[in-house]
Amino acid sequence: MNTLTLTPVELALQRFAAVRTQTERICQPLEPEDTVVQPIVDVSPPKWHMAHTSWFFEEFVLQPYLPGYQVFHPKYRFLFNSYYNSVGNRVQRHERGTLTRPPLRDIYAYRQHVNEQVTRLLQQITPEKATEMLPILELGLQHEQQHQELLLTDIKYILSTNPLLPVYKPATTTTAGSSAAAPAATFLEVPSGRYTIGFQGDGFSFDNELGVHEVLIEDFQVMNRLVTNGEYLAFMQDGGYTDFRYWLDEGLAMVRTQHLEAPLYWVKQDDEWHRFTLHGLEKVNPHAPVCHLSFYEADAFANWSGKRLLTEFEWEAAAQVYPPAKGNFVEGELLEPAPADPAQQGLQQLYGDVWEWTYSAYHPYPGFVKAPGAIGEYNGKFMINQMVLRGGSCATPLSHIRTTYRNFFHPDKRWQYSGIRLALK
């Protein structure tokens, strides 16, 4: 069917079905036991992700817009609310792994119920109500895509803590990645000037991208590709983890307290570095982008190399100057960062592969206003003590990313696909 002939409601129905199916596709390789585990507070059990994303639609779409809707279970609001204080009490984040009940089969029944009811709503909603409801439905879909990325990163962490190091999906000829040498690191000029920052135009954006404004940027140079495992290994071999000169004080304290000596998932076997992947334990590919680094590690490497991290505004300016080549997203099913293509020119790997740490605190843009009610809790209350990342990763859905997308994490976090791009001047 030609999508140009579909109504907004029909398009929403198609998109809803596709996004919801993708979540279950991600969870399909798991055993039921895998879906309950919560090894650290940052990681939520896959079963909880599946239920929470369904609760979001039930809470913010079905109850307000489907006349006579009855919730699937009266206690699910308490079990699967994440952080919405406006909605009421909830299971605390660090206790999500205690939810052995409801069983996984009930969660799948819950998802099916919500799918059926949202479909029914879309089939009967009036045009007037649709105009009000569709933006909230799209927020729910974008929210679920965020959780799809979290699912993959959380599944990876969960499986890595199992002594058997189980394989999520075996590598194939299409997912094994390239062993070709990465192109040489060069630095591309980004001219000084006024750059417009923030989301403009049609389509979806989160509220933290709004507040379009101009920034004055001095000329600088941006690295043509991401930092590789081999380059990061040179930092490690040069004593990078033990030399205080490269580290912010908080980062050095973290390294010493946690006895860090390599990126997350790196293990040494027979005097050779390996890393745990969703395809199992593999030898470190020196040409692939380094990932699973904290902001502190990214900054220390930049200092060691005599360069620096970009600000988020410089990143967005570089994206405006250099149209990016294709990216490695979740649709490619590689599920790990891929080496840059030596045959390509220009700015590579700007989107996909790894989220790029920036040296920008996560603050509101000028004129930022939180939405009323629970939806206003989505981003605004987290704008403190976190750093911005840009560009998406190999676990990000392609339809979920854009130039103005602002991801954010605390600077010590390592379990996401987070890596490094360098700047000069």
CSV table of C-alpha atoms in Angstrom, one decimal:
chain,number,residue,atom,x,y,z
A,1,MET,CA,0.0,0.0,0.0
A,2,ASN,CA,1.3,3.5,-0.8
A,3,THR,CA,1.9,5.2,2.5
A,4,LEU,CA,1.1,8.6,0.8
A,5,THR,CA,-2.5,7.6,0.6
A,6,LEU,CA,-2.8,6.6,4.2
A,7,THR,CA,-4.4,8.9,6.8
A,8,PRO,CA,-2.4,9.9,9.9
A,9,VAL,CA,-4.3,7.4,12.0
A,10,GLU,CA,-3.6,4.6,9.5
A,11,LEU,CA,0.0,5.5,9.5
A,12,ALA,CA,0.1,5.5,13.3
A,13,LEU,CA,-1.6,2.1,13.3
A,14,GLN,CA,1.2,0.7,11.0
A,15,ARG,CA,3.9,2.2,13.1
A,16,PHE,CA,2.4,1.0,16.4
A,17,ALA,CA,2.3,-2.6,15.1
A,18,ALA,CA,5.9,-2.4,13.8
A,19,VAL,CA,7.4,-0.9,17.0
A,20,ARG,CA,5.6,-3.2,19.3
A,21,THR,CA,6.6,-6.3,17.3
A,22,GLN,CA,10.3,-5.2,17.4
A,23,THR,CA,10.3,-5.2,21.2
A,24,GLU,CA,9.2,-8.8,21.3
A,25,ARG,CA,11.6,-9.7,18.5
A,26,ILE,CA,14.5,-8.4,20.7
A,27,CYS,CA,13.3,-10.6,23.6
A,28,GLN,CA,12.6,-13.7,21.5
A,29,PRO,CA,16.2,-15.3,22.0
A,30,LEU,CA,15.9,-15.0,25.8
A,31,GLU,CA,15.1,-17.8,28.2
A,32,PRO,CA,12.4,-16.9,30.7
A,33,GLU,CA,15.0,-16.9,33.5
A,34,ASP,CA,17.0,-14.2,31.6
A,35,THR,CA,14.1,-11.8,31.8
A,36,VAL,CA,14.0,-11.4,35.6
A,37,VAL,CA,17.7,-10.6,36.3
A,38,GLN,CA,18.9,-7.2,37.5
A,39,PRO,CA,22.6,-7.4,38.2
A,40,ILE,CA,23.1,-3.6,38.8
A,41,VAL,CA,20.7,-0.7,39.4
A,42,ASP,CA,21.2,0.7,35.9
A,43,VAL,CA,20.0,-2.5,34.3
A,44,SER,CA,16.3,-3.3,34.3
A,45,PRO,CA,15.0,-6.9,33.8
A,46,PRO,CA,13.8,-7.5,30.2
A,47,LYS,CA,10.4,-8.6,31.5
A,48,TRP,CA,10.0,-5.2,33.2
A,49,HIS,CA,10.9,-3.3,30.0
A,50,MET,CA,8.2,-5.2,28.1
A,51,ALA,CA,5.6,-4.5,30.8
A,52,HIS,CA,6.6,-0.9,31.4
A,53,THR,CA,6.3,0.1,27.7
A,54,SER,CA,2.8,-1.4,27.7
A,55,TRP,CA,1.9,0.4,30.9
A,56,PHE,CA,2.9,3.7,29.2
A,57,PHE,CA,0.2,3.2,26.5
A,58,GLU,CA,-2.3,2.1,29.0
A,59,GLU,CA,-1.7,5.0,31.3
A,60,PHE,CA,-1.3,7.9,28.8
A,61,VAL,CA,-3.3,6.7,25.8
A,62,LEU,CA,-5.9,4.1,26.6
A,63,GLN,CA,-7.3,5.4,29.9
A,64,PRO,CA,-7.7,9.0,28.7
A,65,TYR,CA,-8.9,8.3,25.1
A,66,LEU,CA,-10.7,4.9,25.0
A,67,PRO,CA,-14.2,5.3,26.6
A,68,GLY,CA,-14.9,2.6,29.2
A,69,TYR,CA,-11.4,1.2,29.2
A,70,GLN,CA,-10.6,-1.1,32.1
A,71,VAL,CA,-7.0,-1.6,33.1
A,72,PHE,CA,-5.5,-5.1,32.6
A,73,HIS,CA,-4.5,-5.4,36.2
A,74,PRO,CA,-5.1,-2.9,39.0
A,75,LYS,CA,-1.6,-3.4,40.5
A,76,TYR,CA,0.3,-3.0,37.3
A,77,ARG,CA,0.5,0.8,37.7
A,78,PHE,CA,2.5,0.3,40.9
A,79,LEU,CA,4.7,-2.5,39.4
A,80,PHE,CA,5.5,-0.9,36.1
A,81,ASN,CA,5.5,2.9,36.6
A,82,SER,CA,9.1,4.0,36.2
A,83,TYR,CA,9.6,7.5,37.6
A,84,TYR,CA,6.4,9.4,37.2
A,85,ASN,CA,5.6,10.9,40.6
A,86,SER,CA,2.4,12.4,39.3
A,87,VAL,CA,1.1,8.9,38.7
A,88,GLY,CA,1.7,7.6,42.3
A,89,ASN,CA,3.9,5.2,44.2
A,90,ARG,CA,5.9,2.5,42.4
A,91,VAL,CA,8.4,-0.3,42.8
A,92,GLN,CA,11.8,1.4,43.3
A,93,ARG,CA,14.3,1.1,40.5
A,94,HIS,CA,16.7,-1.1,42.3
A,95,GLU,CA,14.0,-3.6,43.3
A,96,ARG,CA,12.7,-4.4,39.8
A,97,GLY,CA,14.6,-7.7,39.9
A,98,THR,CA,12.4,-8.9,42.7
A,99,LEU,CA,9.4,-9.1,40.4
A,100,THR,CA,9.4,-12.9,39.8
A,101,ARG,CA,5.6,-12.4,39.6
A,102,PRO,CA,3.7,-11.8,37.4
A,103,PRO,CA,5.2,-14.5,35.2
A,104,LEU,CA,6.5,-13.9,31.8
A,105,ARG,CA,3.4,-15.4,30.1
A,106,ASP,CA,1.2,-12.8,31.9
A,107,ILE,CA,3.5,-10.0,30.6
A,108,TYR,CA,3.0,-11.2,27.0
A,109,ALA,CA,-0.8,-11.4,27.6
A,110,TYR,CA,-0.6,-7.8,28.9
A,111,ARG,CA,1.2,-6.7,25.8
A,112,GLN,CA,-1.3,-8.4,23.6
A,113,HIS,CA,-4.2,-6.8,25.5
A,114,VAL,CA,-2.7,-3.3,25.1
A,115,ASN,CA,-2.0,-3.9,21.4
A,116,GLU,CA,-5.6,-5.0,20.8
A,117,GLN,CA,-7.1,-2.0,22.7
A,118,VAL,CA,-4.8,0.6,21.1
A,119,THR,CA,-5.8,-0.9,17.7
A,120,ARG,CA,-9.4,-0.6,18.7
A,121,LEU,CA,-9.0,3.0,19.7
A,122,LEU,CA,-7.3,3.9,16.5
A,123,GLN,CA,-10.1,2.3,14.5
A,124,GLN,CA,-12.8,4.2,16.2
A,125,ILE,CA,-11.3,7.6,17.3
A,126,THR,CA,-12.8,10.8,15.8
A,127,PRO,CA,-10.6,13.1,13.8
A,128,GLU,CA,-10.8,15.8,16.5
A,129,LYS,CA,-9.7,13.4,19.3
A,130,ALA,CA,-7.0,11.9,17.0
A,131,THR,CA,-5.4,15.4,16.6
A,132,GLU,CA,-5.0,15.5,20.4
A,133,MET,CA,-4.1,11.9,20.9
A,134,LEU,CA,-1.6,11.0,18.1
A,135,PRO,CA,1.3,13.1,19.5
A,136,ILE,CA,1.0,11.2,22.8
A,137,LEU,CA,0.9,7.9,20.9
A,138,GLU,CA,4.0,8.9,19.0
A,139,LEU,CA,5.7,9.8,22.3
A,140,GLY,CA,4.9,6.3,23.5
A,141,LEU,CA,6.4,4.8,20.4
A,142,GLN,CA,9.6,6.9,20.7
A,143,HIS,CA,9.6,5.9,24.4
A,144,GLU,CA,9.4,2.2,23.4
A,145,GLN,CA,12.2,2.6,20.9
A,146,GLN,CA,14.3,4.1,23.8
A,147,HIS,CA,13.6,0.9,25.7
A,148,GLN,CA,14.4,-1.3,22.8
A,149,GLU,CA,17.9,0.2,22.9
A,150,LEU,CA,18.0,-0.3,26.7
A,151,LEU,CA,16.8,-3.8,26.2
A,152,LEU,CA,19.8,-4.7,24.1
A,153,THR,CA,22.3,-3.0,26.4
A,154,ASP,CA,20.7,-4.5,29.5
A,155,ILE,CA,20.5,-8.0,27.9
A,156,LYS,CA,24.2,-7.7,27.1
A,157,TYR,CA,25.1,-6.8,30.7
A,158,ILE,CA,22.9,-9.5,32.1
A,159,LEU,CA,24.4,-12.2,29.9
A,160,SER,CA,27.9,-11.0,30.6
A,161,THR,CA,27.5,-11.6,34.4
A,162,ASN,CA,26.7,-15.3,33.7
A,163,PRO,CA,29.8,-17.5,34.1
A,164,LEU,CA,28.7,-19.4,30.9
A,165,LEU,CA,28.9,-16.2,28.9
A,166,PRO,CA,25.9,-17.2,26.9
A,167,VAL,CA,25.4,-16.1,23.3
A,168,TYR,CA,22.4,-13.8,22.6
A,169,LYS,CA,22.6,-14.3,18.8
A,170,PRO,CA,25.3,-16.2,17.0
A,171,ALA,CA,27.4,-14.1,14.6
A,172,THR,CA,26.8,-14.7,10.9
A,173,THR,CA,28.6,-13.6,7.8
A,174,THR,CA,26.5,-10.5,7.8
A,175,THR,CA,27.0,-9.7,11.5
A,176,ALA,CA,30.6,-10.6,12.0
A,177,GLY,CA,31.8,-7.1,11.0
A,178,SER,CA,34.8,-6.1,9.0
A,179,SER,CA,38.4,-6.8,9.9
A,180,ALA,CA,39.7,-4.2,7.4
A,181,ALA,CA,42.0,-1.5,8.7
A,182,ALA,CA,40.2,1.7,9.7
A,183,PRO,CA,41.2,4.8,7.6
A,184,ALA,CA,43.9,7.0,9.1
A,185,ALA,CA,42.8,9.5,11.6
A,186,THR,CA,42.5,12.9,10.0
A,187,PHE,CA,40.9,16.1,11.2
A,188,LEU,CA,38.3,18.1,9.2
A,189,GLU,CA,37.8,21.8,9.4
A,190,VAL,CA,34.6,23.2,10.9
A,191,PRO,CA,34.5,27.0,10.2
A,192,SER,CA,33.7,29.5,12.9
A,193,GLY,CA,30.3,31.2,12.8
A,194,ARG,CA,26.8,31.2,14.2
A,195,TYR,CA,25.1,27.9,14.1
A,196,THR,CA,21.4,27.2,14.8
A,197,ILE,CA,20.9,24.6,17.5
A,198,GLY,CA,17.8,22.6,18.3
A,199,PHE,CA,14.9,20.9,16.5
A,200,GLN,CA,13.1,22.7,13.7
A,201,GLY,CA,10.5,21.6,11.2
A,202,ASP,CA,7.9,18.9,11.1
A,203,GLY,CA,8.0,15.5,12.8
A,204,PHE,CA,8.7,14.3,16.3
A,205,SER,CA,11.2,15.6,18.8
A,206,PHE,CA,11.6,15.4,22.5
A,207,ASP,CA,11.0,18.5,24.6
A,208,ASN,CA,14.8,18.7,25.5
A,209,GLU,CA,15.5,19.4,21.8
A,210,LEU,CA,13.3,22.5,21.7
A,211,GLY,CA,14.3,26.1,22.3
A,212,VAL,CA,15.9,26.8,18.9
A,213,HIS,CA,18.8,29.2,19.5
A,214,GLU,CA,22.0,30.3,17.9
A,215,VAL,CA,25.5,29.6,19.3
A,216,LEU,CA,28.8,31.2,18.3
A,217,ILE,CA,31.4,28.6,17.6
A,218,GLU,CA,35.1,29.2,17.0
A,219,ASP,CA,36.7,27.2,14.2
A,220,PHE,CA,37.8,23.8,15.2
A,221,GLN,CA,38.7,20.4,13.7
A,222,VAL,CA,36.8,17.2,14.1
A,223,MET,CA,38.2,13.7,13.7
A,224,ASN,CA,37.0,12.0,10.6
A,225,ARG,CA,36.0,8.8,12.4
A,226,LEU,CA,35.6,7.3,15.9
A,227,VAL,CA,38.5,6.3,18.1
A,228,THR,CA,39.3,2.6,17.6
A,229,ASN,CA,40.0,-0.2,20.0
A,230,GLY,CA,43.6,-0.3,18.8
A,231,GLU,CA,44.1,3.4,19.6
A,232,TYR,CA,42.5,3.0,23.1
A,233,LEU,CA,44.8,-0.1,23.7
A,234,ALA,CA,47.8,2.2,23.1
A,235,PHE,CA,46.5,4.4,25.9
A,236,MET,CA,46.1,1.5,28.2
A,237,GLN,CA,49.6,0.2,27.4
A,238,ASP,CA,51.0,3.6,28.1
A,239,GLY,CA,49.7,3.5,31.7
A,240,GLY,CA,46.7,5.6,30.9
A,241,TYR,CA,44.6,4.2,33.7
A,242,THR,CA,47.3,4.9,36.3
A,243,ASP,CA,48.6,8.3,35.3
A,244,PHE,CA,46.7,10.9,37.3
A,245,ARG,CA,47.6,13.7,34.8
A,246,TYR,CA,44.9,12.6,32.3
A,247,TRP,CA,42.0,12.3,34.7
A,248,LEU,CA,39.3,14.4,36.3
A,249,ASP,CA,39.5,13.8,40.1
A,250,GLU,CA,36.1,12.0,40.2
A,251,GLY,CA,37.2,9.8,37.3
A,252,LEU,CA,40.5,8.9,38.9
A,253,ALA,CA,38.6,8.0,42.2
A,254,MET,CA,36.3,5.8,40.2
A,255,VAL,CA,39.2,4.0,38.4
A,256,ARG,CA,41.0,3.4,41.7
A,257,THR,CA,37.9,2.3,43.7
A,258,GLN,CA,36.7,-0.1,40.9
A,259,HIS,CA,40.2,-1.2,39.9
A,260,LEU,CA,39.5,-0.3,36.2
A,261,GLU,CA,42.1,-1.1,33.6
A,262,ALA,CA,40.1,-1.5,30.4
A,263,PRO,CA,36.7,-0.8,28.9
A,264,LEU,CA,33.7,-2.7,30.2
A,265,TYR,CA,33.5,-6.2,28.8
A,266,TRP,CA,37.2,-6.5,28.1
A,267,VAL,CA,38.9,-9.6,29.5
A,268,LYS,CA,42.4,-10.9,29.0
A,269,GLN,CA,42.8,-14.5,28.0
A,270,ASP,CA,46.2,-16.1,27.1
A,271,ASP,CA,47.8,-12.6,27.2
A,272,GLU,CA,45.3,-11.3,24.6
A,273,TRP,CA,42.4,-9.0,25.0
A,274,HIS,CA,38.9,-10.3,24.3
A,275,ARG,CA,35.5,-8.6,24.8
A,276,PHE,CA,32.1,-9.9,25.5
A,277,THR,CA,29.5,-9.2,22.8
A,278,LEU,CA,26.0,-10.2,22.1
A,279,HIS,CA,27.6,-12.8,19.8
A,280,GLY,CA,29.6,-14.2,22.7
A,281,LEU,CA,33.3,-13.7,23.7
A,282,GLU,CA,35.4,-12.4,20.8
A,283,LYS,CA,38.9,-11.2,20.2
A,284,VAL,CA,39.1,-7.4,20.3
A,285,ASN,CA,39.1,-6.0,16.8
A,286,PRO,CA,41.7,-3.2,16.8
A,287,HIS,CA,40.0,-1.4,13.9
A,288,ALA,CA,36.4,-1.2,15.4
A,289,PRO,CA,35.3,1.7,17.5
A,290,VAL,CA,36.1,1.4,21.2
A,291,CYS,CA,32.9,1.5,23.3
A,292,HIS,CA,31.4,0.9,26.7
A,293,LEU,CA,33.5,3.8,28.2
A,294,SER,CA,32.5,6.3,30.9
A,295,PHE,CA,32.8,10.0,30.2
A,296,TYR,CA,35.8,10.0,32.5
A,297,GLU,CA,37.6,7.4,30.4
A,298,ALA,CA,36.7,9.2,27.2
A,299,ASP,CA,38.0,12.5,28.6
A,300,ALA,CA,41.2,10.9,29.9
A,301,PHE,CA,41.9,9.4,26.5
A,302,ALA,CA,41.4,12.7,24.9
A,303,ASN,CA,43.8,14.3,27.3
A,304,TRP,CA,46.4,11.6,26.8
A,305,SER,CA,46.2,12.1,23.0
A,306,GLY,CA,46.7,15.8,23.2
A,307,LYS,CA,43.2,16.5,21.9
A,308,ARG,CA,39.7,17.0,23.5
A,309,LEU,CA,36.1,16.0,23.3
A,310,LEU,CA,33.6,18.0,21.2
A,311,THR,CA,30.8,20.0,22.9
A,312,GLU,CA,27.3,19.0,21.9
A,313,PHE,CA,27.0,22.3,20.0
A,314,GLU,CA,30.2,21.6,18.0
A,315,TRP,CA,28.9,18.1,17.3
A,316,GLU,CA,25.7,19.5,15.9
A,317,ALA,CA,27.6,22.1,13.9
A,318,ALA,CA,29.9,19.4,12.4
A,319,ALA,CA,26.7,17.5,11.4
A,320,GLN,CA,25.5,20.5,9.6
A,321,VAL,CA,28.8,21.1,7.7
A,322,TYR,CA,29.5,17.4,6.7
A,323,PRO,CA,26.5,15.4,5.5
A,324,PRO,CA,27.0,12.0,7.1
A,325,ALA,CA,27.5,8.7,5.3
A,326,LYS,CA,25.3,5.7,6.2
A,327,GLY,CA,25.3,4.5,9.8
A,328,ASN,CA,25.4,1.2,11.6
A,329,PHE,CA,22.0,0.9,13.4
A,330,VAL,CA,20.0,-1.9,15.0
A,331,GLU,CA,18.3,-2.7,11.7
A,332,GLY,CA,21.6,-3.9,10.3
A,333,GLU,CA,21.6,-6.6,13.1
A,334,LEU,CA,25.4,-6.3,13.6
A,335,LEU,CA,24.7,-5.3,17.2
A,336,GLU,CA,28.3,-4.2,17.7
A,337,PRO,CA,30.3,-1.1,16.4
A,338,ALA,CA,31.8,-1.6,12.9
A,339,PRO,CA,35.1,-0.2,11.6
A,340,ALA,CA,35.0,2.9,9.5
A,341,ASP,CA,35.1,2.3,5.7
A,342,PRO,CA,38.6,3.1,4.3
A,343,ALA,CA,37.0,3.7,0.9
A,344,GLN,CA,34.8,6.6,2.2
A,345,GLN,CA,35.8,10.2,2.6
A,346,GLY,CA,34.5,12.9,4.9
A,347,LEU,CA,33.0,12.6,8.3
A,348,GLN,CA,32.2,8.9,9.1
A,349,GLN,CA,30.3,7.2,11.9
A,350,LEU,CA,28.5,10.3,13.0
A,351,TYR,CA,25.4,8.3,13.4
A,352,GLY,CA,25.2,4.8,14.7
A,353,ASP,CA,28.0,2.5,16.0
A,354,VAL,CA,28.5,4.3,19.4
A,355,TRP,CA,27.0,7.2,21.3
A,356,GLU,CA,29.7,10.0,21.4
A,357,TRP,CA,30.4,11.6,24.7
A,358,THR,CA,30.5,15.4,24.5
A,359,TYR,CA,31.9,17.8,27.0
A,360,SER,CA,28.5,19.4,27.6
A,361,ALA,CA,26.4,19.1,30.7
A,362,TYR,CA,22.8,18.2,30.2
A,363,HIS,CA,21.0,21.5,30.7
A,364,PRO,CA,17.8,23.0,29.3
A,365,TYR,CA,17.9,25.0,26.1
A,366,PRO,CA,16.7,28.7,26.4
A,367,GLY,CA,13.0,28.9,27.0
A,368,PHE,CA,12.6,25.3,27.9
A,369,VAL,CA,9.2,24.7,29.5
A,370,LYS,CA,8.1,21.4,31.0
A,371,ALA,CA,4.8,20.0,29.8
A,372,PRO,CA,2.0,19.9,32.4
A,373,GLY,CA,1.3,16.7,34.3
A,374,ALA,CA,3.2,13.4,34.2
A,375,ILE,CA,4.4,13.9,30.6
A,376,GLY,CA,6.4,16.9,32.0
A,377,GLU,CA,8.5,14.5,34.0
A,378,TYR,CA,9.9,12.8,30.9
A,379,ASN,CA,13.1,14.9,30.6
A,380,GLY,CA,13.2,18.1,32.6
A,381,LYS,CA,13.8,16.8,36.1
A,382,PHE,CA,16.9,15.0,34.9
A,383,MET,CA,18.7,18.1,33.8
A,384,ILE,CA,21.5,17.9,36.4
A,385,ASN,CA,24.7,16.1,37.0
A,386,GLN,CA,24.6,14.3,33.6
A,387,MET,CA,26.6,14.7,30.3
A,388,VAL,CA,25.2,14.8,26.8
A,389,LEU,CA,25.9,12.1,24.2
A,390,ARG,CA,25.1,12.4,20.5
A,391,GLY,CA,24.7,10.3,17.3
A,392,GLY,CA,23.0,7.0,18.3
A,393,SER,CA,24.6,3.6,18.4
A,394,CYS,CA,24.4,0.1,16.8
A,395,ALA,CA,21.5,-0.6,19.2
A,396,THR,CA,19.6,2.5,18.1
A,397,PRO,CA,16.6,2.2,15.7
A,398,LEU,CA,17.3,4.3,12.6
A,399,SER,CA,13.8,6.0,12.8
A,400,HIS,CA,14.5,7.1,16.3
A,401,ILE,CA,17.7,9.2,15.7
A,402,ARG,CA,18.1,12.7,14.3
A,403,THR,CA,20.8,15.5,14.4
A,404,THR,CA,19.3,17.2,17.4
A,405,TYR,CA,18.7,14.1,19.5
A,406,ARG,CA,20.2,14.7,23.0
A,407,ASN,CA,21.0,11.5,25.0
A,408,PHE,CA,22.3,11.9,28.5
A,409,PHE,CA,23.9,9.8,31.2
A,410,HIS,CA,25.8,10.3,34.4
A,411,PRO,CA,29.6,10.5,33.7
A,412,ASP,CA,30.4,7.1,35.3
A,413,LYS,CA,28.1,5.0,33.2
A,414,ARG,CA,29.7,2.4,31.0
A,415,TRP,CA,27.0,-0.2,30.0
A,416,GLN,CA,25.7,1.8,27.0
A,417,TYR,CA,27.4,1.7,23.6
A,418,SER,CA,29.4,4.9,24.3
A,419,GLY,CA,32.6,5.9,22.7
A,420,ILE,CA,34.9,8.8,21.6
A,421,ARG,CA,35.3,11.3,18.8
A,422,LEU,CA,38.1,13.8,19.2
A,423,ALA,CA,38.4,17.5,18.4
A,424,LEU,CA,41.4,19.8,17.9
A,425,LYS,CA,41.6,23.5,18.9
